Amino acid sequence: MEKIYERPKSLTDRGLAYCPGCLHGVATRLIAELLDEMDQRTNAVAVLAVGCGTLGMFHFNTDVVVSPHGRTPAVATGAKRAAPGKLVFSYQGDGDLAAIGMAEIMHAANRGENFTVIFINNSTYGMTGGQMAPTTLVGQKATTAPLGRNPAETGYPMKMCEILSQLEAPKYIARFALDCPANILKAKKGIRKAFGMQMAGKGFTFVELLSNCPTNWGMPALECMDWMRENTMKVFPLGVFRDGDE
């Protein structure tokens, strides 16, 4: 019998440490599948942020660097400049990238650094207890916003694709969702394009993946998918915001 589906070699044998139903596992596997398919496992450098994505240190069977909180783009910049032939990608959550790391992501993008950012947007601080994140929706509850986010007090959700697409240097900026198989396949295609453009030396590439957080949202995983479609995806519309190949 021919095996048509197996564990990617770019994943370790350890079981995924993410919470049950969390889409971080889907994102991690997509990246690993692409590293295998593009024959980049031994050439890849994963730069991980502080947060749920830090667990990638146990899962990516590649070279891995864990950065200080928010400094992931700076570390990725150094890795890529030191070894320009490597496929360098950062894996960051919304708290890490859009809060403490806002300066780093903006300046790395503005310089057109030739690495890829994988940005997981689940609209909460997942690992540290469900505090309000820069991407938390208006009215969405969090441990630090028990009545729901009030824009009069805390502003509106940060739309990173839209913000970064105003810069001249980035070459590829896109947002996908991981809520269903069709969208997962589109996300994989987008990550493949970002990786390919990086390896062609074209510059900064950014892929946002809309995810969930069953633990801190306080709902079953399947209900999370419906909630994403009814709420998250209306605030953060899917699509390609910049494509330097077009």
Backbone as a ProteinNet text record, in pm:
[ID]
protein_1_A
[PRIMARY]
MEKIYERPKSLTDRGLAYCPGCLHGVATRLIAELLDEMDQRTNAVAVLAVGCGTLGMFHFNTDVVVSPHGRTPAVATGAKRAAPGKLVFSYQGDGDLAAIGMAEIMHAANRGENFTVIFINNSTYGMTGGQMAPTTLVGQKATTAPLGRNPAETGYPMKMCEILSQLEAPKYIARFALDCPANILKAKKGIRKAFGMQMAGKGFTFVELLSNCPTNWGMPALECMDWMRENTMKVFPLGVFRDGDE
[TERTIARY]
83.4	0	87.9	57.1	135.8	95	194.1	167.8	157.5	47.7	28.2	24.4	27.5	22.1	105.4	203	289.2	338.6	403.6	456.9	573	572.6	683.7	815.9	921.4	1053.7	1096.4	1035.6	1068	997.7	922.7	868.3	941.7	963.3	1020.9	915	955.9	862.4	776.2	803.9	728.3	586.7	489.2	352.3	338.7	248.4	232.3	187.1	247.8	222.6	116.4	56.7	-45.7	-173.9	-259.7	-386.8	-471.9	-556.2	-644.8	-732.2	-739.9	-823.4	-757.9	-637.2	-567.8	-511.8	-523.9	-478.5	-330.4	-258.9	-112.9	-58.3	-120.8	-74.6	-85.9	-195	-213	-105.1	-82.6	18.7	157.3	189.8	320.7	338.9	235.6	245.6	257	181.2	189.5	333.2	396.1	534	625.7	608.7	693.8	674.6	548.7	523.1	595.2	589	651.6	803.7	861.3	1007	1049.6	970.4	998.9	984.3	870.3	840.6	939.1	990.2	1084.2	1229.5	1247.9	1381.1	1464.8	1404.1	1470.5	1489.5	1460.9	1467.2	1603.8	1708.2	1842.1	1895.4	1819.8	1862.9	1781.9	1680	1587.3	1634.2	1601.2	1622.7	1490.1	1432.9	1310	1346.5	1295.3	1318.1	1186	1182.3	1058.2	1047.1	923.6	896.2	859.3	841.5	787.2	635.4	578.7	436.2	411.5	290.9	259.6	353.4	394.6	483.7	619.1	656.7	783.6	788	671.3	666.4	720.6	734.9	795	935.6	1001.4	1136.2	1135.2	1021.1	1008.8	961.8	913.5	845.3	917.4	979.9	1048.3	1181	1195.7	1318.7	1415.7	1447	1533.8	1623.1	1710.1	1778.5	1674.4	1682.2	1584	1656.2	1609.5	1654.9	1531.2	1536.9	1428.3	1472.7	1393.7	1432.6	1370.4	1422.9	1353.1	1217.6	1127.9	990.4	986.9	928.4	911.8	1029.7	1142.2	1263.8	1288.1	1188.1	1204.6	1248.8	1191	1237.6	1383.4	1428.7	1568.5	1661.1	1620.9	1701.3	1699.9	1581.4	1571.9	1656.4	1659.7	1743.7	1889	1936.2	2075	2105.1	2012.5	2033.7	2043.4	1954.3	1952.9	2073.5	2112.2	2228.9	2356.2	2362.6	2481.5	2489.2	2372.6	2368	2262.4	2292.3	2191	2133.5	2201	2149.2	2048.4	2028.4	1933.5	1790.5	1696.2	1555.9	1522	1505.9	1482.4	1336.2	1268.5	1131.3	1110.9	1037.2	995.5	854.3	825.6	694.1	646.5	548.3	512.6	362.6	325.8	187.4	153.8	25.1	-18.5	31.5	40.9	95.4	241.7	317.3	460.1	485.3	415.6	444	382.1	256.2	182.8	184	241.9	250.8	396.7	463.6	601.3	695.3	660	747.5	709.5	620.8	574.7	689.5	780.1	890.5	976.4	1003.7	1090.4	1028.5	897.5	836.4	825.3	795	781	913.4	1020.3	1148.5	1208.9	1189.1	1236.7	1164	1031.8	954.6	996	1017.1	1052.5	1190.1	1279	1410.9	1404.8	1296	1284.3	1374.1	1391	1476.2	1425.4	1517.1	1480.9	1456	1352.6	1308	1155.4	1097.4	952.8	897.7	789.9	720.5	592.2	576.7	450.4	384.8	273.6	207.8	77.6	70.9	-48.6	-136.3	-254.6	-347.2	-466.5	-464.3	-579.3	-648.4	-616.3	-681.5	-677.1	-571.4	-556.9	-411.6	-375.5	-247.8	-272.8	-236.6	-274.4	-200.3	-67.6	11.3	2.9	-16.2	-5.3	-139	-248	-371.9	-488.9	-480.5	-596.8	-618.2	-509.2	-523.1	-559.2	-609.2	-641	-513.6	-518.5	-405.4	-433.6	-333.2	-358.2	-463.9	-484.6	-579.3	-714.4	-733.5	-862.1	-973	-1083.7	-1193.4	-1269.2	-1330.9	-1417.1	-1529.9	-1545.7	-1648.3	-1603.8	-1492.6	-1443.2	-1388	-1427.4	-1385.4	-1246	-1176.3	-1043	-1026.1	-923.4	-904.8	-878.7	-821.9	-798.1	-906	-1007.3	-1122.8	-1247.4	-1285.3	-1394.8	-1529.2	-1546.2	-1671.7	-1661.6	-1546	-1524	-1438.8	-1365.5	-1278.4	-1360.8	-1322.8	-1389.5	-1293.2	-1321.6	-1226.9	-1204.2	-1298.2	-1279.3	-1167	-1140.7	-1036.3	-909.1	-923.5	-807	-786.2	-861.3	-841.6	-902.4	-868.3	-926.4	-825.3	-871	-778.6	-674.8	-551.1	-442.2	-445.9	-458.3	-464.7	-327.2	-245.6	-104.7	-81.9	-158.7	-140	-166.5	-273.9	-308.4	-202.8	-151.1	-49.5	79.6	126.2	253.6	245.1	126.5	113.9	126.5	128.2	150.7	298.7	386.4	530.2	570	677.7	720.7	798.4	873.9	970.6	913.1	810.7	764.6	722.8	751.8	722.5	598.9	564.9	446.2	382.4	253.8	177.9	41.3	4.5	-121.5	-178.2	-311.1	-381.1	-467.1	-453.8	-532	-594.8	-688.1	-750.8	-728.4	-732.3	-710.2	-836.8	-952.3	-1078.8	-1137.3	-1090.7	-1148.4	-1044.6	-1062.3	-962.1	-933.6	-1036.5	-1013.6	-923.9	-949	-866.2	-726.4	-716.5	-584.2	-498.2	-558.1	-481.7	-437.9	-524.3	-485.7	-371.2	-375.8	-268.8	-137	-141.5	-19.5	38.4	-47.9	-2.5	62.1	3	58.8	194.7	209	338.7	443.3	403.9	497.1	547.6	455.6	494.6	590.5	560.3	647.2	787	794.4	924.1	998.8	926.1	989.5	1044.2	968.3	1015.1	1137.7	1138.2	1256.5	1379	1365.9	1480.7	1526	1436.5	1473.7	1535.2	1547.4	1610.9	1525.6	1393.3	1306.8	1275.9	1296.8	1277	1179	1122.5	1039.9	905.1	869.9	741.9	671.3	539.7	461.5	331.7	308.4	186.1	116.4	-3.5	-85.1	-182.2	-191.9	-282	-381.4	-508.8	-611.9	-633.3	-619.7	-626.3	-730.1	-734.4	-829.7	-756.2	-831	-775.2	-888.2	-919.3	-1031.3	-1018.3	-896.2	-875.5	-917	-864.8	-892.1	-1019.5	-1065.8	-1196.9	-1309.6	-1277.7	-1376.6	-1485.9	-1449.7	-1549.6	-1485.7	-1566.2	-1512.2	-1450.9	-1359.6	-1285.5	-1378.5	-1480.9	-1570	-1647.4	-1687.3	-1754.9	-1659.7	-1531.6	-1431.7	-1431.7	-1445.6	-1442.4	-1558.9	-1677	-1792.8	-1772.5	-1716.2	-1694.8	-1596.4	-1493.2	-1396.1	-1463.9	-1549.3	-1614.8	-1712.2	-1780.9	-1882.9	-1825	-1703.2	-1646.5	-1506.2	-1410	-1270.4	-1250.9	-1307.6	-1282.3	-1354.7	-1450.7	-1514.2	-1428.8	-1356.9	-1267.7	-1135.1	-1087.9	-960.8	-988.8	-1024.1	-1059.5	-941	-971.7	-867.8	-827.8	-705.6	-662	-514.8	-469.5	-330.4	-326.8	-248.2	-241.3	-124.4	-23.3	92.7	153.2	176	240.3	341.7	468.1	574.6	597.2	529.9	541.3	439.9	345.3	239.6	276
-118.4	0	124.8	219.7	342.1	441	491.9	591.6	728.5	799.3	928.1	1043.1	1010.9	1116	1070.4	1150.1	1111.6	1235.4	1212.4	1322	1385.8	1517.6	1581.5	1561.2	1545.9	1531.3	1660.3	1771	1898.2	1917.3	1814.6	1810.1	1703.8	1730.4	1628.9	1522.2	1416.3	1308.2	1340.6	1451.6	1487.2	1531.5	1492.7	1536.3	1686	1748.4	1893	1933.7	2040	2083.9	2192	2232	2335.4	2281.3	2371.2	2330.1	2254.5	2159.8	2090.4	2188.4	2168.8	2252.9	2380.8	2410.4	2532.2	2517	2621.2	2615	2643.4	2670.3	2676.4	2545.4	2433.9	2305.3	2294.8	2349.2	2348.8	2434.7	2554	2643.3	2579.7	2516.7	2452.7	2341.6	2262.1	2153.3	2207.1	2310.3	2368	2410.3	2478.8	2523.2	2402.8	2301.2	2182.6	2110.5	2099.4	2036.2	2110.6	2242.8	2322.5	2311.2	2308.1	2291.6	2159.2	2055.5	1926.4	1935.9	1989.7	1993.4	2081.2	2185.5	2277.5	2238.3	2123.6	2071.1	2175.3	2233.9	2340.3	2306.2	2181.3	2151.1	2181.7	2136.6	2157.1	2297.2	2374.6	2510.6	2616.5	2574.3	2668.9	2710.3	2834.8	2886.1	2943.8	2882.4	2932.3	3025.6	3147.2	3244.9	3259.8	3212.4	3204.9	3318.7	3359.7	3467.7	3411.5	3499.5	3460.7	3450.2	3343.2	3319.1	3174.3	3142.7	3004.6	2953	3044.1	3004	2955.5	2989	2940.9	2789.5	2726.5	2580.5	2518.9	2599	2549.2	2496.7	2535.9	2484.6	2333.3	2280.5	2136	2065.3	2141.5	2080.7	2096.3	2210.9	2228.7	2154	2062.2	1983.6	2057.3	2180	2268.4	2342.8	2428.2	2521	2617.3	2643.8	2727.5	2826.7	2953.2	3056.3	3112	3124.9	3187.9	3327.7	3426.4	3565.7	3622.3	3734.5	3806.9	3855.7	3884.2	3920.6	4044.5	4026.8	4137.5	4163.2	4102	4133.1	4035.6	3954.5	3849.4	3902.1	4010	4060.4	4105.8	4159.4	4201.3	4080.2	3973.4	3850.9	3786.7	3784.6	3729.4	3809.8	3941.4	4026.5	3985.7	3967.4	3927.1	3791.2	3696.2	3561.2	3562.3	3637	3639.1	3713.1	3822.5	3896	3816	3738.5	3658.1	3536.7	3485.8	3366.6	3388.5	3469.1	3508.6	3393.9	3280.8	3167.1	3084.3	3112.4	3037.6	3085.7	2995	3033	3068.2	3195.3	3244	3287.9	3234.8	3280.1	3303.3	3408.4	3432	3378.9	3333.1	3278.9	3354.2	3445.6	3540.2	3547.1	3570.1	3593.5	3741.4	3771.7	3911.2	3998.4	3943.4	4022	4054.8	3954.1	3974.1	4071.4	4054.7	4133.8	4272.4	4280.9	4407.8	4492.5	4441.5	4521.4	4554.1	4470.4	4501.3	4502.3	4429.1	4421.1	4512	4608.4	4692.4	4767.1	4822.6	4896.6	4804.4	4684	4591.9	4548	4514.4	4467.9	4581	4701.7	4814	4846.2	4849.2	4888.9	4777.5	4650.5	4540.7	4542.2	4565.3	4572.8	4693.2	4805.3	4928	4918.6	4839.8	4817.5	4713.4	4639.4	4534.2	4415.8	4383	4269.4	4142	4061.7	3945.9	3821	3827.8	3708.5	3707.1	3599.1	3580.5	3582.6	3654.4	3658.7	3575.6	3481.4	3410.4	3466.7	3535.3	3609.7	3539.7	3483.6	3413.9	3512.1	3537.5	3633.4	3558.1	3541	3480.1	3579.4	3707.1	3819	3810.3	3746.1	3739.2	3709.7	3737	3688.3	3545.4	3447.3	3309.5	3246.9	3257.3	3183.1	3243	3374.4	3440	3463.6	3409.7	3414.2	3483.9	3519.3	3574	3722.4	3797.4	3943	4000.6	4122.8	4189.8	4212.8	4181.5	4199.5	4316.7	4362	4469.4	4432.1	4302.2	4255.5	4214.9	4226.6	4192.4	4277.6	4213.7	4282.6	4374.3	4476.3	4562.8	4478	4488	4410.7	4272.7	4222.8	4090.9	4096.2	3998.7	3996.7	3938.4	3986.9	3938.3	3953.7	3890.9	3901.8	4045.9	4125.1	4266.5	4356.6	4296.4	4371	4285.9	4265.1	4172	4212.3	4339.3	4385.1	4393.4	4356	4366.2	4487	4479	4590.4	4715.2	4824	4952.5	5044.6	5077.1	5158.3	5297.5	5347.3	5479.6	5477	5359.1	5346	5284.3	5188.2	5109.3	5107.7	5186.4	5192.2	5073.8	5064.2	4962.9	4852.9	4739.2	4631.6	4679.1	4636.7	4670.9	4575.9	4631	4550.9	4555.8	4456.1	4462.8	4454.2	4374.9	4369.1	4505.6	4569	4699.6	4804.3	4796.5	4892.2	4873.3	4750.2	4723.4	4748.7	4731.9	4749.4	4896	4986.8	5127.9	5158.9	5066.7	5085.8	5048.3	5105.2	5080.7	4950.9	4910.2	4801.8	4660.6	4625.4	4486.2	4436	4307.7	4249	4159.5	4102.8	4016.5	4029	4066.4	4079.4	4016.7	3917.8	3848.1	3798	3783.7	3731.1	3612.4	3505.2	3383.8	3339.1	3246.7	3190.7	3039.8	2983.3	2839.8	2770.2	2824.1	2776.7	2657.1	2626.3	2515.8	2465.9	2344.8	2289.9	2379.3	2440.2	2524.4	2641.8	2705.7	2819.3	2776.3	2658.7	2606.4	2585.5	2533.6	2512.4	2646.3	2747.4	2880.7	2936.6	2912.6	2959.4	2892.5	2763.3	2692.5	2749.1	2776.8	2836.1	2971.4	3050.7	3182	3173.4	3080.5	3063.5	3015.8	2924.6	2877	2994.2	3082.2	3197.2	3287	3311.2	3395.9	3335.2	3206.4	3139.9	3146.3	3122.1	3125.1	3261.9	3365.8	3501.6	3535.5	3489.5	3512.2	3445.5	3319.3	3246.6	3303.6	3375.6	3444.4	3581.6	3616.5	3742.1	3864.9	3848.6	3961.9	4054.9	4008.8	4100.2	4050.5	4144	4116	4056.8	3945	3879.8	3853	3870.8	3868.9	3793.8	3688.6	3609.3	3606.3	3663.5	3660.5	3544.1	3467.6	3353	3375.4	3384.8	3400.1	3266.9	3269.2	3148.7	3165.3	3068.9	3070	3050.7	3052.8	3021	2964.7	2836.3	2778.7	2799.2	2791.5	2802.5	2939.3	3044.9	3179.5	3240.3	3190.8	3235.9	3171.3	3058.3	2990	2922.8	2859.1	2789.6	2668.9	2567.4	2451.3	2490.5	2406.1	2437.8	2460.6	2377.1	2392.7	2523.8	2564.9	2693.9	2808.3	2789.1	2890.7	2918.2	2811.4	2828.5	2916.6	2889.7	2972.2	3115.8	3132.7	3266.4	3343.7	3274.7	3339.1	3391.3	3308.2	3348.6	3463.5	3461.9	3562.8	3692.8	3687	3804	3839	3750.6	3782.1	3815.6	3734.4	3749.9	3870.7	3926.9	4050.6	4172	4163.8	4272.7	4263.9	4141.2	4117.1	4043.2	4115.5	4049.4	3976.4	3862.3	3781.1	3840.3	3810.4	3854.4	3885	3915.5	3954.2	4105.3	4168	4313.3	4368.8	4286.2	4328.7	4204.5	4207.9	4095.5	4153	4142.9	4198.9	4126.5	4011.2	3937.7	3985.4	4065.8	4108.6	4241.3
0	0	0	-89.1	-99.4	9.4	80.7	183.4	115.8	138.9	73.3	174.8	302.4	405.2	523.5	561	670.9	745.4	855.4	934.5	859.1	841.3	770.2	844.2	768.7	829.4	899.7	862.3	926.5	1060.2	1104.5	1239.3	1319.5	1447.6	1534.6	1564	1632.1	1665.4	1786.8	1852.8	1971.7	1935.2	2016.1	1994.3	2013.8	1940	1949.2	2089.1	2141	2278.5	2288.3	2176.9	2180.3	2243.1	2290.6	2349.5	2246.6	2291.1	2198.2	2120.5	1989.4	1905.2	1858.2	1907.5	1866.7	1726.3	1646.1	1507.1	1491.2	1600.6	1592.3	1535.4	1571.3	1521	1370.4	1315.1	1169.6	1103.6	1158.8	1101.5	1106.3	1218.3	1232.6	1131	1112.3	1014.6	872.3	838.3	704.3	672.7	767.4	746.4	726.9	812.2	802.2	668.5	623.8	494.3	381.7	385.5	280.4	283.9	403	411	349.5	371.7	307.9	156.5	113.1	-31	-107.1	-42.1	-106.3	-79.6	-11.5	19.3	94.8	195.5	271.2	419.4	459.8	602.6	661.7	598.9	654.3	626.5	548.8	515.4	589.4	664.8	726.7	865.8	900.9	1036.5	1084.5	1188.4	1248.5	1363.1	1358.3	1465	1539.5	1662.7	1738.4	1838.5	1862.3	1955.9	2092	2189.2	2318.2	2305.6	2356.2	2345.4	2309.7	2264.5	2227.2	2118	2028.3	1920.2	1967	2091.1	2144.9	2147.7	2157.7	2161.8	2034.2	1928.7	1805.9	1825.6	1933.5	1959.4	1977.2	2020.4	2038.2	1911.3	1813.7	1700	1566.5	1540.4	1412.6	1414	1321.4	1309.6	1216.5	1256.7	1178.8	1278.9	1227.7	1316.8	1374.4	1505.1	1573.4	1662.5	1659.5	1751.2	1820.9	1954.1	2028.2	2069.1	2032	2052.4	2179.7	2229.9	2336.5	2285.8	2378.4	2344.8	2254.5	2136.1	2042.5	1951.3	1979.2	1902.2	1788.1	1759.5	1658.4	1522.8	1469.1	1340	1341.9	1456.9	1466.7	1462.8	1534.5	1533.9	1394.2	1329.9	1194.9	1096.4	1114.5	1029.5	1041.8	1164.9	1185.8	1127.4	1145.4	1092.2	940.2	875.4	729.2	673.3	737.6	688.3	707.9	816.6	841.9	750	711.1	625.7	518.4	417.8	319.3	237.3	234.8	159.4	236	363.4	445.4	421.8	442.3	443.4	588	615.7	751.7	764.1	864.7	889.4	1038.5	1070.4	1208.2	1225.1	1346	1378.4	1501.8	1483.5	1588.4	1611.3	1736.6	1770.6	1767.4	1787.2	1774.9	1889.4	2009.9	2119.1	2096.1	2053.4	2030	1915.7	1804.5	1685.1	1688.7	1731	1717.7	1843.2	1952.2	2074.6	2102.2	2180.6	2219.6	2098.7	1992.6	1876.5	1761	1783.6	1673.4	1605.7	1682.1	1620.8	1535.3	1586.5	1512.8	1379.6	1382.3	1257.8	1157	1202.7	1110.6	1043.1	1118.4	1060.2	975.1	1014.3	929.8	795.9	800.6	676.7	594	659.7	588.1	523	582.3	522.2	411.7	405	304	332.8	462	498	430	381.1	299.5	384.9	469.2	540.4	542	591.5	589.7	731.3	751.3	879.2	868.9	961.9	977.6	1103.4	1085.3	1192.2	1229	1350.6	1396.6	1474.5	1422.3	1482.6	1542.2	1675.9	1743.5	1837.1	1822.8	1891	2044	2096.1	2241.4	2277	2398.7	2452.5	2501.7	2420	2450.2	2566.5	2565.3	2663.6	2803.5	2812.3	2942.4	3011.3	2957.2	3031.8	2968.5	2843.2	2773.9	2790.6	2809.8	2816.8	2679.6	2678.3	2552.9	2473.4	2345.4	2254.8	2161.4	2086.5	1989.5	1885.7	1864.3	1762.7	1820	1950.3	2011.1	1948.5	1914.7	1846.6	1942.7	1887.9	1968	2027.7	2157.5	2226.1	2269.5	2217.9	2256.3	2398.9	2479.5	2618.7	2634.2	2736.3	2770.3	2920.6	2976.2	3120.5	3163.1	3074.4	3104.9	3044.8	2984.2	2931.9	2955.1	3081.6	3112.7	3055.8	3023.1	2962.4	2810.1	2755.5	2611.9	2578.5	2470.2	2432	2400.8	2463	2443.1	2368.3	2241.3	2163.8	2219.5	2297.8	2358.7	2461.7	2516.4	2617.5	2561.1	2470.9	2428	2276.9	2203.1	2059.3	1987	1860.1	1772.1	1739.7	1687.2	1650.2	1548.1	1567.7	1476.7	1357	1237.3	1115.3	1048.6	1079.8	1042.7	891.8	821	675.4	612.8	657	602.7	638	760.8	804.4	724.7	714.9	646.8	496.7	440.5	295.6	254.2	351.1	319	296.7	337	318.6	176.8	129.1	-8.2	-24.9	76.6	58.7	55.2	134.7	137.2	-1	-24.5	-155.8	-157	-42	-38.1	99.2	101.1	225.1	200.3	283.4	260.6	392.4	393.5	512	471.1	547	523.6	655.5	647.5	767	769.7	889.3	906.4	955.1	918.2	973.5	900.7	780.4	703.5	603	548.2	455.4	335.4	277.4	159.3	192.6	306.2	344.9	388.1	447.1	484.7	360.7	254	129.6	69.8	79.4	31.1	115	245.7	333.8	298.3	270.9	233.7	104.6	10	-116.6	-92.6	-1.6	27.6	95.5	190.4	257.3	157.6	69.1	-34.2	-119.6	-155.7	-237.1	-161.3	-32.8	48.5	60.1	87.2	96.9	-36.6	-145.2	-276.7	-312.4	-280.3	-308.3	-224.2	-99.5	-16.9	-77.3	-116.8	-170.4	-304.3	-371.6	-495.5	-467.7	-338.5	-300.9	-322.2	-321.9	-356.7	-240.5	-115.1	-3.6	100.6	173.3	290.2	250.2	314.2	288.3	421	421.1	545.4	521.5	600.1	588.3	723.5	729	850.1	841.6	949.6	956.7	1070.6	1038	1140.2	1210.2	1341.2	1421.6	1532	1621.5	1731.8	1864	1973.5	2105.1	2190.3	2172.9	2248.1	2399.2	2451.1	2595.4	2646.9	2585.6	2635.9	2579.8	2464.6	2417.1	2498.6	2563.2	2646	2566.7	2455.1	2374.3	2306.6	2272.1	2201.3	2067	2019.2	1896.8	1777.3	1762.6	1647.4	1654.1	1774.2	1787.5	1754.1	1782.8	1747.1	1597.7	1519	1372.9	1327.4	1381.5	1347.1	1393.6	1513	1567	1480.5	1432.2	1343.6	1217.9	1158.2	1033.3	1056.1	1168.4	1195.6	1250.9	1302.7	1368.6	1319	1342.3	1310.9	1163.7	1076.6	933.3	874.6	947.2	902.8	937.2	1048.1	1088.3	1014.6	993.1	924.5	793.2	687.2	560.6	498.6	438.1	376.3	242.1	200.6	69.4	62.8	-57.9	-82.8	-93.7	-9.7	-3.3	-84.3	-109.2	-189.4	-251.8	-380.3	-448.7	-547	-510.3	-592.6	-723.4	-742	-867.5	-970.6	-927.5	-1020.9	-1086.8
[MASK]
++++++++++++++++++++++++++++++++++++++++++++++++++++++++++++++++++++++++++++++++++++++++++++++++++++++++++++++++++++++++++++++++++++++++++++++++++++++++++++++++++++++++++++++++++++++++++++++++++++++++++++++++++++++++++++++++++++++++++++++++++++++

